[in-house]
mmCIF file of N, CA and C in Angstrom:
data_model
loop_
_atom_site.group_PDB
_atom_site.id
_atom_site.type_symbol
_atom_site.label_atom_id
_atom_site.label_comp_id
_atom_site.label_asym_id
_atom_site.label_seq_id
_atom_site.Cartn_x
_atom_site.Cartn_y
_atom_site.Cartn_z
ATOM 1 N N UNK A 1 73.641 26.872 69.901
ATOM 2 C CA UNK A 1 72.318 27.306 69.521
ATOM 3 C C UNK A 1 71.362 26.114 69.406
ATOM 4 N N UNK A 2 71.875 25.009 68.930
ATOM 5 C CA UNK A 2 71.086 23.797 68.775
ATOM 6 C C UNK A 2 70.572 23.320 70.130
ATOM 7 N N UNK A 3 71.348 23.576 71.175
ATOM 8 C CA UNK A 3 70.989 23.136 72.523
ATOM 9 C C UNK A 3 69.724 23.802 73.027
ATOM 10 N N UNK A 4 69.348 24.937 72.454
ATOM 11 C CA UNK A 4 68.150 25.663 72.878
ATOM 12 C C UNK A 4 66.867 24.998 72.381
ATOM 13 N N UNK A 5 66.999 24.106 71.400
ATOM 14 C CA UNK A 5 65.823 23.443 70.842
ATOM 15 C C UNK A 5 65.314 22.364 71.782
ATOM 16 N N UNK A 6 64.022 22.103 71.708
ATOM 17 C CA UNK A 6 63.428 21.054 72.547
ATOM 18 C C UNK A 6 63.931 19.683 72.088
ATOM 19 N N UNK A 7 63.919 18.719 72.990
ATOM 20 C CA UNK A 7 64.333 17.355 72.599
ATOM 21 C C UNK A 7 63.497 16.804 71.440
ATOM 22 N N UNK A 8 62.214 17.146 71.391
ATOM 23 C CA UNK A 8 61.356 16.664 70.297
ATOM 24 C C UNK A 8 61.788 17.238 68.954
ATOM 25 N N UNK A 9 62.135 18.512 68.940
ATOM 26 C CA UNK A 9 62.577 19.138 67.687
ATOM 27 C C UNK A 9 63.913 18.554 67.259
ATOM 28 N N UNK A 10 64.834 18.369 68.215
ATOM 29 C CA UNK A 10 66.131 17.768 67.881
ATOM 30 C C UNK A 10 65.950 16.374 67.305
ATOM 31 N N UNK A 11 65.060 15.610 67.906
ATOM 32 C CA UNK A 11 64.784 14.258 67.423
ATOM 33 C C UNK A 11 64.176 14.292 66.021
ATOM 34 N N UNK A 12 63.275 15.230 65.787
ATOM 35 C CA UNK A 12 62.664 15.367 64.462
ATOM 36 C C UNK A 12 63.696 15.758 63.418
ATOM 37 N N UNK A 13 64.622 16.613 63.796
ATOM 38 C CA UNK A 13 65.691 17.009 62.875
ATOM 39 C C UNK A 13 66.540 15.793 62.515
ATOM 40 N N UNK A 14 66.884 14.999 63.509
ATOM 41 C CA UNK A 14 67.678 13.793 63.269
ATOM 42 C C UNK A 14 66.943 12.838 62.334
ATOM 43 N N UNK A 15 65.657 12.634 62.569
ATOM 44 C CA UNK A 15 64.863 11.766 61.685
ATOM 45 C C UNK A 15 64.834 12.323 60.261
ATOM 46 N N UNK A 16 64.698 13.634 60.136
ATOM 47 C CA UNK A 16 64.681 14.263 58.815
ATOM 48 C C UNK A 16 65.998 14.052 58.078
ATOM 49 N N UNK A 17 67.091 14.200 58.807
ATOM 50 C CA UNK A 17 68.407 13.979 58.199
ATOM 51 C C UNK A 17 68.508 12.543 57.703
ATOM 52 N N UNK A 18 68.131 11.614 58.555
ATOM 53 C CA UNK A 18 68.201 10.195 58.196
ATOM 54 C C UNK A 18 67.327 9.897 56.981
ATOM 55 N N UNK A 19 66.088 10.355 57.019
ATOM 56 C CA UNK A 19 65.166 10.090 55.906
ATOM 57 C C UNK A 19 65.663 10.682 54.596
ATOM 58 N N UNK A 20 66.094 11.925 54.638
ATOM 59 C CA UNK A 20 66.522 12.560 53.389
ATOM 60 C C UNK A 20 67.805 11.951 52.855
ATOM 61 N N UNK A 21 68.725 11.619 53.751
ATOM 62 C CA UNK A 21 69.978 11.021 53.288
ATOM 63 C C UNK A 21 69.719 9.654 52.673
ATOM 64 N N UNK A 22 68.945 8.821 53.355
ATOM 65 C CA UNK A 22 68.666 7.487 52.827
ATOM 66 C C UNK A 22 67.881 7.558 51.525
ATOM 67 N N UNK A 23 66.945 8.497 51.408
ATOM 68 C CA UNK A 23 66.192 8.644 50.167
ATOM 69 C C UNK A 23 67.093 9.131 49.038
ATOM 70 N N UNK A 24 67.949 10.102 49.341
ATOM 71 C CA UNK A 24 68.887 10.603 48.330
ATOM 72 C C UNK A 24 69.796 9.475 47.851
ATOM 73 N N UNK A 25 70.350 8.715 48.782
ATOM 74 C CA UNK A 25 71.244 7.623 48.406
ATOM 75 C C UNK A 25 70.506 6.564 47.590
ATOM 76 N N UNK A 26 69.278 6.304 47.952
ATOM 77 C CA UNK A 26 68.472 5.360 47.178
ATOM 78 C C UNK A 26 68.242 5.884 45.762
ATOM 79 N N UNK A 27 67.968 7.174 45.647
ATOM 80 C CA UNK A 27 67.740 7.770 44.331
ATOM 81 C C UNK A 27 68.967 7.701 43.435
ATOM 82 N N UNK A 28 70.156 7.662 44.032
ATOM 83 C CA UNK A 28 71.386 7.542 43.231
ATOM 84 C C UNK A 28 71.926 6.112 43.287
ATOM 85 N N UNK A 29 71.081 5.186 43.695
ATOM 86 C CA UNK A 29 71.423 3.758 43.749
ATOM 87 C C UNK A 29 72.636 3.472 44.634
ATOM 88 N N UNK A 30 72.792 4.245 45.677
ATOM 89 C CA UNK A 30 73.913 4.089 46.608
ATOM 90 C C UNK A 30 75.250 4.075 45.881
ATOM 91 N N UNK A 31 75.333 4.811 44.804
ATOM 92 C CA UNK A 31 76.559 4.906 44.003
ATOM 93 C C UNK A 31 77.403 6.073 44.534
ATOM 94 N N UNK A 32 78.498 5.749 45.190
ATOM 95 C CA UNK A 32 79.349 6.776 45.795
ATOM 96 C C UNK A 32 79.879 7.771 44.765
ATOM 97 N N UNK A 33 80.061 7.326 43.538
ATOM 98 C CA UNK A 33 80.551 8.224 42.490
ATOM 99 C C UNK A 33 79.519 9.282 42.113
ATOM 100 N N UNK A 34 78.245 8.989 42.339
ATOM 101 C CA UNK A 34 77.180 9.936 42.031
ATOM 102 C C UNK A 34 76.891 10.882 43.199
ATOM 103 N N UNK A 35 77.415 10.569 44.370
ATOM 104 C CA UNK A 35 77.135 11.380 45.551
ATOM 105 C C UNK A 35 77.705 12.777 45.384
ATOM 106 N N UNK A 36 76.873 13.765 45.690
ATOM 107 C CA UNK A 36 77.283 15.160 45.622
ATOM 108 C C UNK A 36 76.653 15.888 46.807
ATOM 109 N N UNK A 37 77.484 16.419 47.676
ATOM 110 C CA UNK A 37 76.990 17.059 48.891
ATOM 111 C C UNK A 37 76.056 18.218 48.572
ATOM 112 N N UNK A 38 76.336 18.965 47.528
ATOM 113 C CA UNK A 38 75.480 20.097 47.177
ATOM 114 C C UNK A 38 74.091 19.623 46.738
ATOM 115 N N UNK A 39 74.053 18.523 46.004
ATOM 116 C CA UNK A 39 72.769 17.965 45.587
ATOM 117 C C UNK A 39 72.004 17.450 46.796
ATOM 118 N N UNK A 40 72.711 16.765 47.690
ATOM 119 C CA UNK A 40 72.048 16.299 48.910
ATOM 120 C C UNK A 40 71.507 17.480 49.714
ATOM 121 N N UNK A 41 72.280 18.544 49.854
ATOM 122 C CA UNK A 41 71.836 19.699 50.626
ATOM 123 C C UNK A 41 70.614 20.353 49.979
ATOM 124 N N UNK A 42 70.546 20.350 48.661
ATOM 125 C CA UNK A 42 69.358 20.864 47.978
ATOM 126 C C UNK A 42 68.153 19.973 48.301
ATOM 127 N N UNK A 43 68.366 18.685 48.327
ATOM 128 C CA UNK A 43 67.362 17.699 48.727
ATOM 129 C C UNK A 43 66.876 18.027 50.138
ATOM 130 N N UNK A 44 67.838 18.245 51.017
ATOM 131 C CA UNK A 44 67.560 18.545 52.424
ATOM 132 C C UNK A 44 66.735 19.832 52.546
ATOM 133 N N UNK A 45 67.165 20.887 51.866
ATOM 134 C CA UNK A 45 66.447 22.170 51.936
ATOM 135 C C UNK A 45 65.013 22.019 51.441
ATOM 136 N N UNK A 46 64.845 21.311 50.348
ATOM 137 C CA UNK A 46 63.504 21.068 49.809
ATOM 138 C C UNK A 46 62.642 20.344 50.844
ATOM 139 N N UNK A 47 63.201 19.323 51.445
ATOM 140 C CA UNK A 47 62.449 18.537 52.427
ATOM 141 C C UNK A 47 62.037 19.387 53.626
ATOM 142 N N UNK A 48 62.984 20.101 54.210
ATOM 143 C CA UNK A 48 62.648 20.824 55.442
ATOM 144 C C UNK A 48 61.677 21.976 55.191
ATOM 145 N N UNK A 49 61.716 22.570 54.025
ATOM 146 C CA UNK A 49 60.823 23.699 53.771
ATOM 147 C C UNK A 49 59.441 23.271 53.280
ATOM 148 N N UNK A 50 59.312 22.034 52.803
ATOM 149 C CA UNK A 50 58.008 21.608 52.288
ATOM 150 C C UNK A 50 57.353 20.488 53.091
ATOM 151 N N UNK A 51 58.142 19.701 53.817
ATOM 152 C CA UNK A 51 57.576 18.531 54.488
ATOM 153 C C UNK A 51 57.839 18.446 55.984
ATOM 154 N N UNK A 52 58.881 19.076 56.457
ATOM 155 C CA UNK A 52 59.268 18.934 57.868
ATOM 156 C C UNK A 52 58.442 19.876 58.749
ATOM 157 N N UNK A 53 57.614 19.300 59.593
ATOM 158 C CA UNK A 53 56.779 20.103 60.474
ATOM 159 C C UNK A 53 57.599 20.871 61.503
ATOM 160 N N UNK A 54 58.731 20.323 61.903
ATOM 161 C CA UNK A 54 59.548 20.975 62.926
ATOM 162 C C UNK A 54 60.106 22.312 62.444
ATOM 163 N N UNK A 55 60.284 22.457 61.141
ATOM 164 C CA UNK A 55 60.921 23.659 60.607
ATOM 165 C C UNK A 55 60.108 24.918 60.922
ATOM 166 N N UNK A 56 58.795 24.788 60.919
ATOM 167 C CA UNK A 56 57.946 25.939 61.214
ATOM 168 C C UNK A 56 57.985 26.311 62.700
ATOM 169 N N UNK A 57 58.453 25.394 63.541
ATOM 170 C CA UNK A 57 58.537 25.660 64.986
ATOM 171 C C UNK A 57 59.820 26.382 65.387
ATOM 172 N N UNK A 58 60.707 26.584 64.450
ATOM 173 C CA UNK A 58 61.970 27.265 64.762
ATOM 174 C C UNK A 58 61.800 28.748 64.447
ATOM 175 N N UNK A 59 62.106 29.593 65.402
ATOM 176 C CA UNK A 59 61.949 31.036 65.179
ATOM 177 C C UNK A 59 62.801 31.522 63.997
ATOM 178 N N UNK A 60 62.288 32.507 63.287
ATOM 179 C CA UNK A 60 62.972 33.042 62.108
ATOM 180 C C UNK A 60 64.368 33.579 62.437
ATOM 181 N N UNK A 61 64.504 34.219 63.613
ATOM 182 C CA UNK A 61 65.817 34.756 63.962
ATOM 183 C C UNK A 61 66.840 33.637 64.147
ATOM 184 N N UNK A 62 66.385 32.481 64.612
ATOM 185 C CA UNK A 62 67.287 31.341 64.755
ATOM 186 C C UNK A 62 67.647 30.784 63.377
ATOM 187 N N UNK A 63 66.658 30.693 62.492
ATOM 188 C CA UNK A 63 66.902 30.177 61.142
ATOM 189 C C UNK A 63 67.907 31.028 60.382
ATOM 190 N N UNK A 64 67.922 32.316 60.671
ATOM 191 C CA UNK A 64 68.829 33.204 59.946
ATOM 192 C C UNK A 64 70.192 33.341 60.618
ATOM 193 N N UNK A 65 70.370 32.713 61.753
ATOM 194 C CA UNK A 65 71.627 32.811 62.491
ATOM 195 C C UNK A 65 72.657 31.827 61.924
ATOM 196 N N UNK A 66 73.834 32.310 61.537
ATOM 197 C CA UNK A 66 74.883 31.422 61.004
ATOM 198 C C UNK A 66 75.271 30.303 61.981
ATOM 199 N N UNK A 67 75.224 30.577 63.271
ATOM 200 C CA UNK A 67 75.576 29.551 64.272
ATOM 201 C C UNK A 67 74.599 28.381 64.206
ATOM 202 N N UNK A 68 73.326 28.685 63.978
ATOM 203 C CA UNK A 68 72.330 27.622 63.833
ATOM 204 C C UNK A 68 72.686 26.735 62.646
ATOM 205 N N UNK A 69 73.084 27.349 61.547
ATOM 206 C CA UNK A 69 73.438 26.583 60.347
ATOM 207 C C UNK A 69 74.722 25.779 60.546
ATOM 208 N N UNK A 70 75.662 26.313 61.298
ATOM 209 C CA UNK A 70 76.873 25.549 61.643
ATOM 210 C C UNK A 70 76.501 24.334 62.480
ATOM 211 N N UNK A 71 75.661 24.543 63.489
ATOM 212 C CA UNK A 71 75.216 23.428 64.342
ATOM 213 C C UNK A 71 74.457 22.389 63.529
ATOM 214 N N UNK A 72 73.619 22.866 62.628
ATOM 215 C CA UNK A 72 72.841 21.956 61.790
ATOM 216 C C UNK A 72 73.752 21.163 60.850
ATOM 217 N N UNK A 73 74.738 21.825 60.270
ATOM 218 C CA UNK A 73 75.691 21.137 59.394
ATOM 219 C C UNK A 73 76.455 20.069 60.176
ATOM 220 N N UNK A 74 76.843 20.403 61.399
ATOM 221 C CA UNK A 74 77.535 19.424 62.234
ATOM 222 C C UNK A 74 76.629 18.237 62.530
ATOM 223 N N UNK A 75 75.355 18.508 62.824
ATOM 224 C CA UNK A 75 74.391 17.441 63.100
ATOM 225 C C UNK A 75 74.207 16.564 61.861
ATOM 226 N N UNK A 76 74.135 17.181 60.696
ATOM 227 C CA UNK A 76 73.993 16.417 59.448
ATOM 228 C C UNK A 76 75.200 15.509 59.257
ATOM 229 N N UNK A 77 76.394 16.055 59.411
ATOM 230 C CA UNK A 77 77.618 15.256 59.244
ATOM 231 C C UNK A 77 77.669 14.101 60.234
ATOM 232 N N UNK A 78 77.343 14.368 61.488
ATOM 233 C CA UNK A 78 77.367 13.316 62.514
ATOM 234 C C UNK A 78 76.385 12.201 62.165
ATOM 235 N N UNK A 79 75.206 12.567 61.690
ATOM 236 C CA UNK A 79 74.205 11.560 61.362
ATOM 237 C C UNK A 79 74.570 10.760 60.123
ATOM 238 N N UNK A 80 75.151 11.410 59.142
ATOM 239 C CA UNK A 80 75.583 10.679 57.954
ATOM 240 C C UNK A 80 76.680 9.678 58.330
ATOM 241 N N UNK A 81 77.613 10.100 59.158
ATOM 242 C CA UNK A 81 78.677 9.190 59.615
ATOM 243 C C UNK A 81 78.063 8.016 60.372
ATOM 244 N N UNK A 82 77.087 8.297 61.235
ATOM 245 C CA UNK A 82 76.431 7.227 62.002
ATOM 246 C C UNK A 82 75.731 6.247 61.060
ATOM 247 N N UNK A 83 75.010 6.754 60.073
ATOM 248 C CA UNK A 83 74.306 5.904 59.111
ATOM 249 C C UNK A 83 75.299 5.011 58.360
ATOM 250 N N UNK A 84 76.371 5.618 57.883
ATOM 251 C CA UNK A 84 77.350 4.870 57.084
ATOM 252 C C UNK A 84 78.148 3.868 57.904
ATOM 253 N N UNK A 85 78.196 4.056 59.210
ATOM 254 C CA UNK A 85 78.966 3.148 60.062
ATOM 255 C C UNK A 85 78.128 2.103 60.785
ATOM 256 N N UNK A 86 76.815 2.157 60.618
ATOM 257 C CA UNK A 86 75.967 1.158 61.263
ATOM 258 C C UNK A 86 75.967 -0.111 60.412
ATOM 259 N N UNK A 87 76.499 -1.199 60.943
ATOM 260 C CA UNK A 87 76.607 -2.418 60.127
ATOM 261 C C UNK A 87 75.253 -3.068 59.874
ATOM 262 N N UNK A 88 75.150 -3.791 58.771
ATOM 263 C CA UNK A 88 73.900 -4.522 58.503
ATOM 264 C C UNK A 88 73.691 -5.586 59.571
ATOM 265 N N UNK A 89 72.435 -5.900 59.822
ATOM 266 C CA UNK A 89 72.135 -6.936 60.808
ATOM 267 C C UNK A 89 72.425 -8.309 60.212
ATOM 268 N N UNK A 90 72.578 -9.283 61.079
ATOM 269 C CA UNK A 90 72.804 -10.658 60.617
ATOM 270 C C UNK A 90 71.622 -11.144 59.787
ATOM 271 N N UNK A 91 70.417 -10.720 60.173
ATOM 272 C CA UNK A 91 69.216 -11.105 59.430
ATOM 273 C C UNK A 91 69.244 -10.525 58.017
ATOM 274 N N UNK A 92 69.676 -9.274 57.910
ATOM 275 C CA UNK A 92 69.774 -8.649 56.585
ATOM 276 C C UNK A 92 70.795 -9.384 55.729
ATOM 277 N N UNK A 93 71.941 -9.660 56.310
ATOM 278 C CA UNK A 93 73.012 -10.338 55.570
ATOM 279 C C UNK A 93 72.525 -11.686 55.062
ATOM 280 N N UNK A 94 71.862 -12.450 55.935
ATOM 281 C CA UNK A 94 71.375 -13.774 55.554
ATOM 282 C C UNK A 94 70.314 -13.676 54.458
ATOM 283 N N UNK A 95 69.374 -12.744 54.604
ATOM 284 C CA UNK A 95 68.303 -12.601 53.610
ATOM 285 C C UNK A 95 68.873 -12.179 52.263
ATOM 286 N N UNK A 96 69.792 -11.237 52.287
ATOM 287 C CA UNK A 96 70.402 -10.765 51.037
ATOM 288 C C UNK A 96 71.198 -11.877 50.378
ATOM 289 N N UNK A 97 71.956 -12.606 51.170
ATOM 290 C CA UNK A 97 72.758 -13.696 50.619
ATOM 291 C C UNK A 97 71.870 -14.738 49.947
ATOM 292 N N UNK A 98 70.773 -15.100 50.586
ATOM 293 C CA UNK A 98 69.867 -16.094 49.999
ATOM 294 C C UNK A 98 69.280 -15.590 48.680
ATOM 295 N N UNK A 99 68.844 -14.333 48.670
ATOM 296 C CA UNK A 99 68.261 -13.784 47.436
ATOM 297 C C UNK A 99 69.314 -13.644 46.343
ATOM 298 N N UNK A 100 70.522 -13.261 46.705
ATOM 299 C CA UNK A 100 71.581 -13.112 45.696
ATOM 300 C C UNK A 100 71.926 -14.468 45.089
ATOM 301 N N UNK A 101 71.954 -15.498 45.914
ATOM 302 C CA UNK A 101 72.217 -16.841 45.382
ATOM 303 C C UNK A 101 71.098 -17.259 44.433
ATOM 304 N N UNK A 102 69.854 -16.979 44.805
ATOM 305 C CA UNK A 102 68.714 -17.357 43.966
ATOM 306 C C UNK A 102 68.706 -16.581 42.657
ATOM 307 N N UNK A 103 69.144 -15.336 42.699
ATOM 308 C CA UNK A 103 69.123 -14.485 41.509
ATOM 309 C C UNK A 103 70.459 -14.431 40.781
ATOM 310 N N UNK A 104 71.482 -15.040 41.356
ATOM 311 C CA UNK A 104 72.836 -15.003 40.822
ATOM 312 C C UNK A 104 73.302 -13.555 40.621
ATOM 313 N N UNK A 105 73.170 -12.774 41.695
ATOM 314 C CA UNK A 105 73.620 -11.378 41.678
ATOM 315 C C UNK A 105 74.732 -11.206 42.711
ATOM 316 N N UNK A 106 75.394 -10.080 42.633
ATOM 317 C CA UNK A 106 76.519 -9.833 43.543
ATOM 318 C C UNK A 106 76.546 -8.367 43.988
ATOM 319 N N UNK A 107 75.441 -7.903 44.527
ATOM 320 C CA UNK A 107 75.390 -6.531 45.033
ATOM 321 C C UNK A 107 76.207 -6.439 46.314
ATOM 322 N N UNK A 108 76.894 -5.326 46.451
ATOM 323 C CA UNK A 108 77.654 -5.086 47.671
ATOM 324 C C UNK A 108 76.946 -4.030 48.493
ATOM 325 N N UNK A 109 77.126 -4.092 49.791
ATOM 326 C CA UNK A 109 76.528 -3.119 50.699
ATOM 327 C C UNK A 109 77.417 -3.034 51.930
ATOM 328 N N UNK A 110 77.541 -1.832 52.446
ATOM 329 C CA UNK A 110 78.477 -1.628 53.546
ATOM 330 C C UNK A 110 77.825 -1.233 54.865
ATOM 331 N N UNK A 111 76.578 -0.812 54.823
ATOM 332 C CA UNK A 111 75.931 -0.378 56.057
ATOM 333 C C UNK A 111 74.481 -0.864 56.062
ATOM 334 N N UNK A 112 73.853 -0.701 57.189
ATOM 335 C CA UNK A 112 72.491 -1.172 57.364
ATOM 336 C C UNK A 112 71.528 -0.505 56.375
ATOM 337 N N UNK A 113 71.662 0.807 56.197
ATOM 338 C CA UNK A 113 70.770 1.528 55.291
ATOM 339 C C UNK A 113 70.949 1.059 53.845
ATOM 340 N N UNK A 114 72.185 0.828 53.454
ATOM 341 C CA UNK A 114 72.433 0.337 52.098
ATOM 342 C C UNK A 114 71.916 -1.094 51.963
ATOM 343 N N UNK A 115 71.998 -1.869 53.011
ATOM 344 C CA UNK A 115 71.464 -3.234 52.990
ATOM 345 C C UNK A 115 69.951 -3.219 52.802
ATOM 346 N N UNK A 116 69.271 -2.259 53.412
ATOM 347 C CA UNK A 116 67.824 -2.117 53.206
ATOM 348 C C UNK A 116 67.545 -1.859 51.733
ATOM 349 N N UNK A 117 68.339 -0.993 51.122
ATOM 350 C CA UNK A 117 68.189 -0.687 49.694
ATOM 351 C C UNK A 117 68.395 -1.947 48.849
ATOM 352 N N UNK A 118 69.473 -2.679 49.110
ATOM 353 C CA UNK A 118 69.774 -3.889 48.331
ATOM 354 C C UNK A 118 68.692 -4.936 48.539
ATOM 355 N N UNK A 119 68.254 -5.105 49.761
ATOM 356 C CA UNK A 119 67.208 -6.086 50.061
ATOM 357 C C UNK A 119 65.923 -5.750 49.291
ATOM 358 N N UNK A 120 65.556 -4.492 49.276
ATOM 359 C CA UNK A 120 64.367 -4.060 48.540
ATOM 360 C C UNK A 120 64.543 -4.294 47.042
ATOM 361 N N UNK A 121 65.708 -3.962 46.527
ATOM 362 C CA UNK A 121 66.017 -4.177 45.119
ATOM 363 C C UNK A 121 65.879 -5.656 44.751
ATOM 364 N N UNK A 122 66.437 -6.521 45.572
ATOM 365 C CA UNK A 122 66.375 -7.956 45.305
ATOM 366 C C UNK A 122 64.949 -8.483 45.405
ATOM 367 N N UNK A 123 64.207 -8.017 46.389
ATOM 368 C CA UNK A 123 62.807 -8.452 46.518
ATOM 369 C C UNK A 123 62.008 -8.026 45.298
ATOM 370 N N UNK A 124 62.284 -6.831 44.799
ATOM 371 C CA UNK A 124 61.590 -6.369 43.589
ATOM 372 C C UNK A 124 61.930 -7.244 42.384
ATOM 373 N N UNK A 125 63.200 -7.680 42.273
ATOM 374 C CA UNK A 125 63.613 -8.587 41.188
ATOM 375 C C UNK A 125 62.883 -9.915 41.311
ATOM 376 N N UNK A 126 62.789 -10.426 42.518
ATOM 377 C CA UNK A 126 62.111 -11.701 42.741
ATOM 378 C C UNK A 126 60.620 -11.577 42.404
ATOM 379 N N UNK A 127 59.995 -10.494 42.835
ATOM 380 C CA UNK A 127 58.570 -10.291 42.570
ATOM 381 C C UNK A 127 58.282 -10.061 41.096
ATOM 382 N N UNK A 128 59.262 -9.558 40.358
ATOM 383 C CA UNK A 128 59.077 -9.297 38.932
ATOM 384 C C UNK A 128 59.189 -10.581 38.097
ATOM 385 N N UNK A 129 59.736 -11.627 38.689
ATOM 386 C CA UNK A 129 59.923 -12.870 37.921
ATOM 387 C C UNK A 129 58.629 -13.642 37.797
#
């Protein structure tokens, strides 16, 4: 069913998944113990119904079709796996390491998105000093 969507809508859905997942993880400080799929899905539903322009372009009969929701769940899972497996860039690693040495902190990060979170956190600490 997902294959029937235009490439632009599919791309918008992927961006929405990425944005909501990264925002949710940031809101829980990338703490895996706080992660809850049901809470994330509530986040996702809120986002697509209030902010995602692509959602209004999907016909109601498609939105109510269980196959569409299965395809969407699969797309969400694939994107979350991709986000979590994308390694931080060398530039991110170097910048974070320098800031951690300056601040005497030891934040850990496992993927590029989490590195963005840590980098922002460290920059905020530096700017607050």
